[in-house]
């Protein structure tokens, strides 16, 4: 996320815009940020986000393997909402 932007635009701070505690890589931006965890926790699918580090592509692959229709709609809806929210924080 911001780490990729920072490679192209050196003036971008690569750290999370919420708390500045960690670099904003994909896993942090969608799964591990404190603000994002609260969104997942409040949702109907909150139990799928763990407290340990899992590569995002593996996490999403596991969701796709085990999820069905409405479950996957909720996952992708939350991911889209998180992306929009984080974009507002950065830009």
Tab-separated table of N, CA, C and O in Angstrom:
chain	number	residue	atom	x	y	z
A	1	UNK	N	0.849	-1.158	0.000
A	1	UNK	CA	0.000	0.000	0.000
A	1	UNK	C	0.902	1.231	0.000
A	1	UNK	O	1.435	1.580	-1.050
A	2	UNK	N	1.096	1.899	1.136
A	2	UNK	CA	1.914	3.104	1.133
A	2	UNK	C	3.382	2.787	0.872
A	2	UNK	O	4.098	3.625	0.335
A	3	UNK	N	3.834	1.594	1.220
A	3	UNK	CA	5.236	1.264	0.943
A	3	UNK	C	5.476	1.220	-0.560
A	3	UNK	O	6.537	1.614	-1.022
A	4	UNK	N	4.496	0.755	-1.332
A	4	UNK	CA	4.621	0.757	-2.791
A	4	UNK	C	4.616	2.186	-3.331
A	4	UNK	O	5.377	2.516	-4.236
A	5	UNK	N	3.746	3.042	-2.788
A	5	UNK	CA	3.721	4.445	-3.201
A	5	UNK	C	5.048	5.121	-2.882
A	5	UNK	O	5.561	5.911	-3.659
A	6	UNK	N	5.603	4.801	-1.717
A	6	UNK	CA	6.837	5.436	-1.272
A	6	UNK	C	8.002	5.096	-2.192
A	6	UNK	O	8.898	5.896	-2.382
A	7	UNK	N	7.992	3.924	-2.798
A	7	UNK	CA	9.046	3.554	-3.738
A	7	UNK	C	9.028	4.469	-4.959
A	7	UNK	O	10.065	4.780	-5.522
A	8	UNK	N	7.828	4.896	-5.367
A	8	UNK	CA	7.679	5.737	-6.553
A	8	UNK	C	7.726	7.230	-6.223
A	8	UNK	O	8.153	8.036	-7.024
A	9	UNK	N	7.240	7.561	-5.027
A	9	UNK	CA	7.153	8.961	-4.611
A	9	UNK	C	7.851	9.080	-3.257
A	9	UNK	O	7.252	8.817	-2.228
A	10	UNK	N	9.087	9.466	-3.259
A	10	UNK	CA	9.928	9.441	-2.050
A	10	UNK	C	9.389	10.275	-0.895
A	10	UNK	O	9.717	10.018	0.245
A	11	UNK	N	8.543	11.261	-1.160
A	11	UNK	CA	8.039	12.114	-0.079
A	11	UNK	C	6.888	11.476	0.700
A	11	UNK	O	6.425	12.035	1.681
A	12	UNK	N	6.426	10.314	0.306
A	12	UNK	CA	5.332	9.616	1.004
A	12	UNK	C	5.890	8.913	2.246
A	12	UNK	O	6.870	8.188	2.174
A	13	UNK	N	5.253	9.141	3.370
A	13	UNK	CA	5.621	8.446	4.611
A	13	UNK	C	5.084	7.021	4.522
A	13	UNK	O	3.873	6.831	4.357
A	14	UNK	N	5.938	5.992	4.655
A	14	UNK	CA	5.469	4.615	4.482
A	14	UNK	C	4.721	4.052	5.683
A	14	UNK	O	4.242	2.925	5.639
A	15	UNK	N	4.597	4.813	6.755
A	15	UNK	CA	3.960	4.288	7.956
A	15	UNK	C	2.454	4.513	7.954
A	15	UNK	O	1.937	5.411	7.296
A	16	UNK	N	1.765	3.670	8.685
A	16	UNK	CA	0.307	3.706	8.794
A	16	UNK	C	-0.160	5.115	9.185
A	16	UNK	O	0.363	5.693	10.134
A	17	UNK	N	-1.163	5.652	8.482
A	17	UNK	CA	-1.642	6.992	8.799
A	17	UNK	C	-2.421	7.073	10.115
A	17	UNK	O	-2.633	8.161	10.629
A	18	UNK	N	-2.827	5.946	10.656
A	18	UNK	CA	-3.608	5.954	11.905
A	18	UNK	C	-2.735	6.189	13.126
A	18	UNK	O	-2.948	7.119	13.889
A	19	UNK	N	-1.757	5.322	13.313
A	19	UNK	CA	-0.947	5.382	14.520
A	19	UNK	C	0.550	5.478	14.234
A	19	UNK	O	1.327	5.692	15.143
A	20	UNK	N	0.935	5.278	12.991
A	20	UNK	CA	2.333	5.385	12.619
A	20	UNK	C	3.223	4.333	13.244
A	20	UNK	O	4.439	4.503	13.317
A	21	UNK	N	2.645	3.224	13.696
A	21	UNK	CA	3.403	2.204	14.405
A	21	UNK	C	4.122	1.241	13.471
A	21	UNK	O	5.163	0.713	13.813
A	22	UNK	N	3.536	0.960	12.310
A	22	UNK	CA	4.091	-0.029	11.392
A	22	UNK	C	4.041	0.504	9.976
A	22	UNK	O	3.222	1.357	9.656
A	23	UNK	N	4.927	-0.038	9.128
A	23	UNK	CA	4.834	0.297	7.717
A	23	UNK	C	3.512	-0.227	7.175
A	23	UNK	O	3.046	-1.289	7.576
A	24	UNK	N	2.956	0.524	6.275
A	24	UNK	CA	1.656	0.130	5.750
A	24	UNK	C	1.830	-0.809	4.549
A	24	UNK	O	1.753	-0.405	3.398
A	25	UNK	N	2.059	-2.055	4.867
A	25	UNK	CA	2.068	-3.085	3.839
A	25	UNK	C	0.638	-3.612	3.719
A	25	UNK	O	-0.229	-3.252	4.515
A	26	UNK	N	0.376	-4.431	2.738
A	26	UNK	CA	-0.990	-4.905	2.485
A	26	UNK	C	-1.586	-5.576	3.720
A	26	UNK	O	-2.730	-5.302	4.094
A	27	UNK	N	-0.826	-6.451	4.371
A	27	UNK	CA	-1.347	-7.160	5.542
A	27	UNK	C	-1.726	-6.190	6.654
A	27	UNK	O	-2.763	-6.341	7.299
A	28	UNK	N	-0.894	-5.191	6.874
A	28	UNK	CA	-1.215	-4.219	7.918
A	28	UNK	C	-2.448	-3.407	7.525
A	28	UNK	O	-3.357	-3.219	8.330
A	29	UNK	N	-2.489	-2.953	6.277
A	29	UNK	CA	-3.587	-2.099	5.829
A	29	UNK	C	-4.950	-2.760	5.841
A	29	UNK	O	-5.960	-2.107	6.115
A	30	UNK	N	-4.995	-4.054	5.550
A	30	UNK	CA	-6.287	-4.743	5.467
A	30	UNK	C	-6.606	-5.638	6.664
A	30	UNK	O	-7.760	-5.996	6.867
A	31	UNK	N	-5.590	-6.024	7.449
A	31	UNK	CA	-5.848	-7.008	8.505
A	31	UNK	C	-5.347	-6.606	9.891
A	31	UNK	O	-6.001	-6.900	10.886
A	32	UNK	N	-4.189	-5.971	9.994
A	32	UNK	CA	-3.532	-5.844	11.291
A	32	UNK	C	-3.583	-4.472	11.944
A	32	UNK	O	-3.277	-4.346	13.124
A	33	UNK	N	-3.939	-3.439	11.218
A	33	UNK	CA	-4.046	-2.097	11.803
A	33	UNK	C	-5.132	-2.115	12.886
A	33	UNK	O	-6.176	-2.751	12.724
A	34	UNK	N	-4.898	-1.406	13.979
A	34	UNK	CA	-5.887	-1.388	15.064
A	34	UNK	C	-7.256	-0.894	14.594
A	34	UNK	O	-8.289	-1.436	14.991
A	35	UNK	N	-7.270	0.142	13.759
A	35	UNK	CA	-8.543	0.666	13.246
A	35	UNK	C	-9.261	-0.377	12.392
A	35	UNK	O	-10.469	-0.547	12.481
A	36	UNK	N	-8.504	-1.068	11.566
A	36	UNK	CA	-9.085	-2.084	10.679
A	36	UNK	C	-9.567	-3.289	11.478
A	36	UNK	O	-10.633	-3.838	11.197
A	37	UNK	N	-8.812	-3.682	12.489
A	37	UNK	CA	-9.249	-4.806	13.327
A	37	UNK	C	-10.591	-4.516	13.985
A	37	UNK	O	-11.424	-5.405	14.129
A	38	UNK	N	-10.804	-3.270	14.376
A	38	UNK	CA	-12.084	-2.934	15.009
A	38	UNK	C	-13.235	-3.054	14.002
A	38	UNK	O	-14.335	-3.434	14.372
A	39	UNK	N	-12.962	-2.755	12.732
A	39	UNK	CA	-13.987	-2.916	11.696
A	39	UNK	C	-14.317	-4.393	11.509
A	39	UNK	O	-15.480	-4.781	11.460
A	40	UNK	N	-13.287	-5.229	11.391
A	40	UNK	CA	-13.515	-6.670	11.240
A	40	UNK	C	-14.252	-7.225	12.461
A	40	UNK	O	-15.182	-8.008	12.327
A	41	UNK	N	-13.827	-6.820	13.664
A	41	UNK	CA	-14.429	-7.336	14.892
A	41	UNK	C	-15.921	-6.996	14.961
A	41	UNK	O	-16.727	-7.817	15.403
A	42	UNK	N	-16.287	-5.802	14.507
A	42	UNK	CA	-17.680	-5.366	14.571
A	42	UNK	C	-18.550	-6.008	13.489
A	42	UNK	O	-19.772	-5.962	13.577
A	43	UNK	N	-17.925	-6.622	12.496
A	43	UNK	CA	-18.690	-7.212	11.395
A	43	UNK	C	-19.185	-8.612	11.750
A	43	UNK	O	-18.770	-9.205	12.739
A	44	UNK	N	-20.042	-9.146	10.902
A	44	UNK	CA	-20.565	-10.502	11.101
A	44	UNK	C	-19.516	-11.566	10.826
A	44	UNK	O	-19.693	-12.714	11.209
A	45	UNK	N	-18.447	-11.219	10.144
A	45	UNK	CA	-17.399	-12.189	9.806
A	45	UNK	C	-16.116	-11.910	10.594
A	45	UNK	O	-15.033	-12.317	10.200
A	46	UNK	N	-16.248	-11.224	11.717
A	46	UNK	CA	-15.106	-10.770	12.500
A	46	UNK	C	-14.118	-11.823	12.940
A	46	UNK	O	-12.946	-11.542	13.126
A	47	UNK	N	-14.542	-13.051	13.095
A	47	UNK	CA	-13.653	-14.096	13.587
A	47	UNK	C	-12.617	-14.569	12.595
A	47	UNK	O	-11.726	-15.337	12.948
A	48	UNK	N	-12.667	-14.086	11.363
A	48	UNK	CA	-11.729	-14.596	10.365
A	48	UNK	C	-10.390	-13.867	10.380
A	48	UNK	O	-9.453	-14.285	9.732
A	49	UNK	N	-10.276	-12.772	11.118
A	49	UNK	CA	-9.010	-12.043	11.211
A	49	UNK	C	-8.311	-12.464	12.490
A	49	UNK	O	-8.834	-12.307	13.575
A	50	UNK	N	-7.116	-13.000	12.330
A	50	UNK	CA	-6.337	-13.503	13.458
A	50	UNK	C	-5.400	-12.419	13.987
A	50	UNK	O	-5.156	-11.425	13.331
A	51	UNK	N	-4.830	-12.649	15.170
A	51	UNK	CA	-3.866	-11.708	15.740
A	51	UNK	C	-2.440	-11.967	15.278
A	51	UNK	O	-1.547	-11.235	15.627
A	52	UNK	N	-2.221	-12.990	14.511
A	52	UNK	CA	-0.867	-13.268	14.038
A	52	UNK	C	-0.733	-12.898	12.563
A	52	UNK	O	-1.714	-12.711	11.872
A	53	UNK	N	0.496	-12.787	12.115
A	53	UNK	CA	0.767	-12.373	10.743
A	53	UNK	C	0.502	-13.508	9.768
A	53	UNK	O	1.025	-14.596	9.900
A	54	UNK	N	-0.339	-13.250	8.799
A	54	UNK	CA	-0.607	-14.177	7.704
A	54	UNK	C	-0.496	-13.354	6.423
A	54	UNK	O	-1.087	-12.278	6.340
A	55	UNK	N	0.247	-13.819	5.431
A	55	UNK	CA	0.282	-13.067	4.172
A	55	UNK	C	-1.131	-12.879	3.626
A	55	UNK	O	-1.952	-13.798	3.657
A	56	UNK	N	-1.414	-11.683	3.140
A	56	UNK	CA	-2.761	-11.349	2.690
A	56	UNK	C	-3.264	-12.310	1.618
A	56	UNK	O	-4.408	-12.746	1.667
A	57	UNK	N	-2.411	-12.645	0.660
A	57	UNK	CA	-2.865	-13.534	-0.413
A	57	UNK	C	-3.244	-14.914	0.118
A	57	UNK	O	-4.190	-15.528	-0.353
A	58	UNK	N	-2.539	-15.404	1.135
A	58	UNK	CA	-2.902	-16.694	1.735
A	58	UNK	C	-4.213	-16.575	2.506
A	58	UNK	O	-5.078	-17.441	2.426
A	59	UNK	N	-4.364	-15.480	3.264
A	59	UNK	CA	-5.592	-15.246	4.015
A	59	UNK	C	-6.792	-15.188	3.079
A	59	UNK	O	-7.810	-15.839	3.309
A	60	UNK	N	-6.667	-14.419	1.993
A	60	UNK	CA	-7.766	-14.296	1.049
A	60	UNK	C	-8.046	-15.624	0.352
A	60	UNK	O	-9.210	-15.998	0.164
A	61	UNK	N	-7.002	-16.378	0.027
A	61	UNK	CA	-7.177	-17.700	-0.580
A	61	UNK	C	-7.946	-18.642	0.325
A	61	UNK	O	-8.830	-19.381	-0.134
A	62	UNK	N	-7.639	-18.604	1.631
A	62	UNK	CA	-8.363	-19.443	2.590
A	62	UNK	C	-9.834	-19.033	2.667
A	62	UNK	O	-10.715	-19.883	2.748
A	63	UNK	N	-10.098	-17.727	2.619
A	63	UNK	CA	-11.485	-17.248	2.623
A	63	UNK	C	-12.223	-17.746	1.387
A	63	UNK	O	-13.367	-18.192	1.473
A	64	UNK	N	-11.570	-17.676	0.243
A	64	UNK	CA	-12.197	-18.119	-1.004
A	64	UNK	C	-12.478	-19.613	-1.004
A	64	UNK	O	-13.498	-20.056	-1.521
A	65	UNK	N	-11.575	-20.399	-0.407
A	65	UNK	CA	-11.756	-21.852	-0.357
A	65	UNK	C	-12.914	-22.256	0.537
A	65	UNK	O	-13.633	-23.204	0.250
A	66	UNK	N	-13.077	-21.554	1.644
A	66	UNK	CA	-14.077	-21.965	2.631
A	66	UNK	C	-15.372	-21.180	2.550
A	66	UNK	O	-16.390	-21.620	3.070
A	67	UNK	N	-15.342	-20.022	1.905
A	67	UNK	CA	-16.512	-19.149	1.905
A	67	UNK	C	-17.490	-19.446	0.789
A	67	UNK	O	-17.157	-20.046	-0.220
A	68	UNK	N	-18.707	-19.014	1.010
A	68	UNK	CA	-19.763	-19.145	0.012
A	68	UNK	C	-20.438	-17.798	-0.154
A	68	UNK	O	-20.266	-16.899	0.663
A	69	UNK	N	-21.210	-17.654	-1.198
A	69	UNK	CA	-21.981	-16.487	-1.581
A	69	UNK	C	-21.999	-15.284	-0.659
A	69	UNK	O	-21.215	-14.367	-0.811
A	70	UNK	N	-22.912	-15.296	0.304
A	70	UNK	CA	-23.111	-14.135	1.172
A	70	UNK	C	-21.863	-13.837	2.003
A	70	UNK	O	-21.517	-12.673	2.212
A	71	UNK	N	-21.183	-14.864	2.467
A	71	UNK	CA	-19.951	-14.696	3.240
A	71	UNK	C	-18.922	-13.929	2.416
A	71	UNK	O	-18.309	-12.978	2.889
A	72	UNK	N	-18.731	-14.330	1.163
A	72	UNK	CA	-17.744	-13.677	0.311
A	72	UNK	C	-18.177	-12.256	-0.038
A	72	UNK	O	-17.334	-11.365	-0.148
A	73	UNK	N	-19.458	-12.014	-0.178
A	73	UNK	CA	-19.934	-10.652	-0.409
A	73	UNK	C	-19.569	-9.759	0.772
A	73	UNK	O	-19.165	-8.612	0.591
A	74	UNK	N	-19.718	-10.277	1.976
A	74	UNK	CA	-19.357	-9.508	3.166
A	74	UNK	C	-17.855	-9.242	3.212
A	74	UNK	O	-17.430	-8.123	3.523
A	75	UNK	N	-17.056	-10.250	2.889
A	75	UNK	CA	-15.592	-10.088	2.895
A	75	UNK	C	-15.185	-8.996	1.912
A	75	UNK	O	-14.462	-8.060	2.253
A	76	UNK	N	-15.645	-9.117	0.663
A	76	UNK	CA	-15.239	-8.143	-0.346
A	76	UNK	C	-15.836	-6.762	-0.084
A	76	UNK	O	-15.204	-5.746	-0.376
A	77	UNK	N	-17.022	-6.713	0.494
A	77	UNK	CA	-17.596	-5.428	0.882
A	77	UNK	C	-16.758	-4.742	1.949
A	77	UNK	O	-16.509	-3.529	1.878
A	78	UNK	N	-16.315	-5.501	2.940
A	78	UNK	CA	-15.466	-4.940	3.986
A	78	UNK	C	-14.114	-4.513	3.431
A	78	UNK	O	-13.603	-3.442	3.775
A	79	UNK	N	-13.514	-5.328	2.582
A	79	UNK	CA	-12.226	-4.965	1.981
A	79	UNK	C	-12.347	-3.671	1.181
A	79	UNK	O	-11.481	-2.794	1.257
A	80	UNK	N	-13.427	-3.525	0.412
A	80	UNK	CA	-13.647	-2.312	-0.362
A	80	UNK	C	-13.820	-1.105	0.559
A	80	UNK	O	-13.244	-0.037	0.329
A	81	UNK	N	-14.583	-1.263	1.625
A	81	UNK	CA	-14.794	-0.171	2.583
A	81	UNK	C	-13.487	0.231	3.257
A	81	UNK	O	-13.217	1.420	3.441
A	82	UNK	N	-12.682	-0.757	3.617
A	82	UNK	CA	-11.388	-0.478	4.250
A	82	UNK	C	-10.483	0.263	3.274
A	82	UNK	O	-9.813	1.238	3.645
A	83	UNK	N	-10.452	-0.166	2.035
A	83	UNK	CA	-9.623	0.504	1.026
A	83	UNK	C	-10.050	1.961	0.852
A	83	UNK	O	-9.198	2.861	0.823
A	84	UNK	N	-11.344	2.207	0.761
A	84	UNK	CA	-11.829	3.585	0.618
A	84	UNK	C	-11.465	4.421	1.841
A	84	UNK	O	-11.026	5.561	1.716
A	85	UNK	N	-11.645	3.868	3.033
A	85	UNK	CA	-11.344	4.581	4.263
A	85	UNK	C	-9.858	4.929	4.337
A	85	UNK	O	-9.485	6.061	4.641
A	86	UNK	N	-8.997	3.964	4.034
A	86	UNK	CA	-7.557	4.207	4.107
A	86	UNK	C	-7.125	5.223	3.059
A	86	UNK	O	-6.230	6.026	3.303
A	87	UNK	N	-7.764	5.208	1.901
A	87	UNK	CA	-7.447	6.200	0.868
A	87	UNK	C	-7.773	7.607	1.350
A	87	UNK	O	-7.024	8.551	1.086
A	88	UNK	N	-8.871	7.763	2.063
A	88	UNK	CA	-9.223	9.069	2.617
A	88	UNK	C	-8.192	9.529	3.643
A	88	UNK	O	-7.878	10.715	3.722
A	89	UNK	N	-7.669	8.611	4.436
A	89	UNK	CA	-6.652	8.965	5.422
A	89	UNK	C	-5.363	9.445	4.766
A	89	UNK	O	-4.707	10.347	5.256
A	90	UNK	N	-5.005	8.823	3.641
A	90	UNK	CA	-3.730	9.121	2.984
A	90	UNK	C	-3.848	10.355	2.098
A	90	UNK	O	-2.962	11.194	2.055
A	91	UNK	N	-4.944	10.443	1.360
A	91	UNK	CA	-5.075	11.524	0.378
A	91	UNK	C	-6.075	12.528	0.867
A	91	UNK	O	-6.473	13.433	0.391
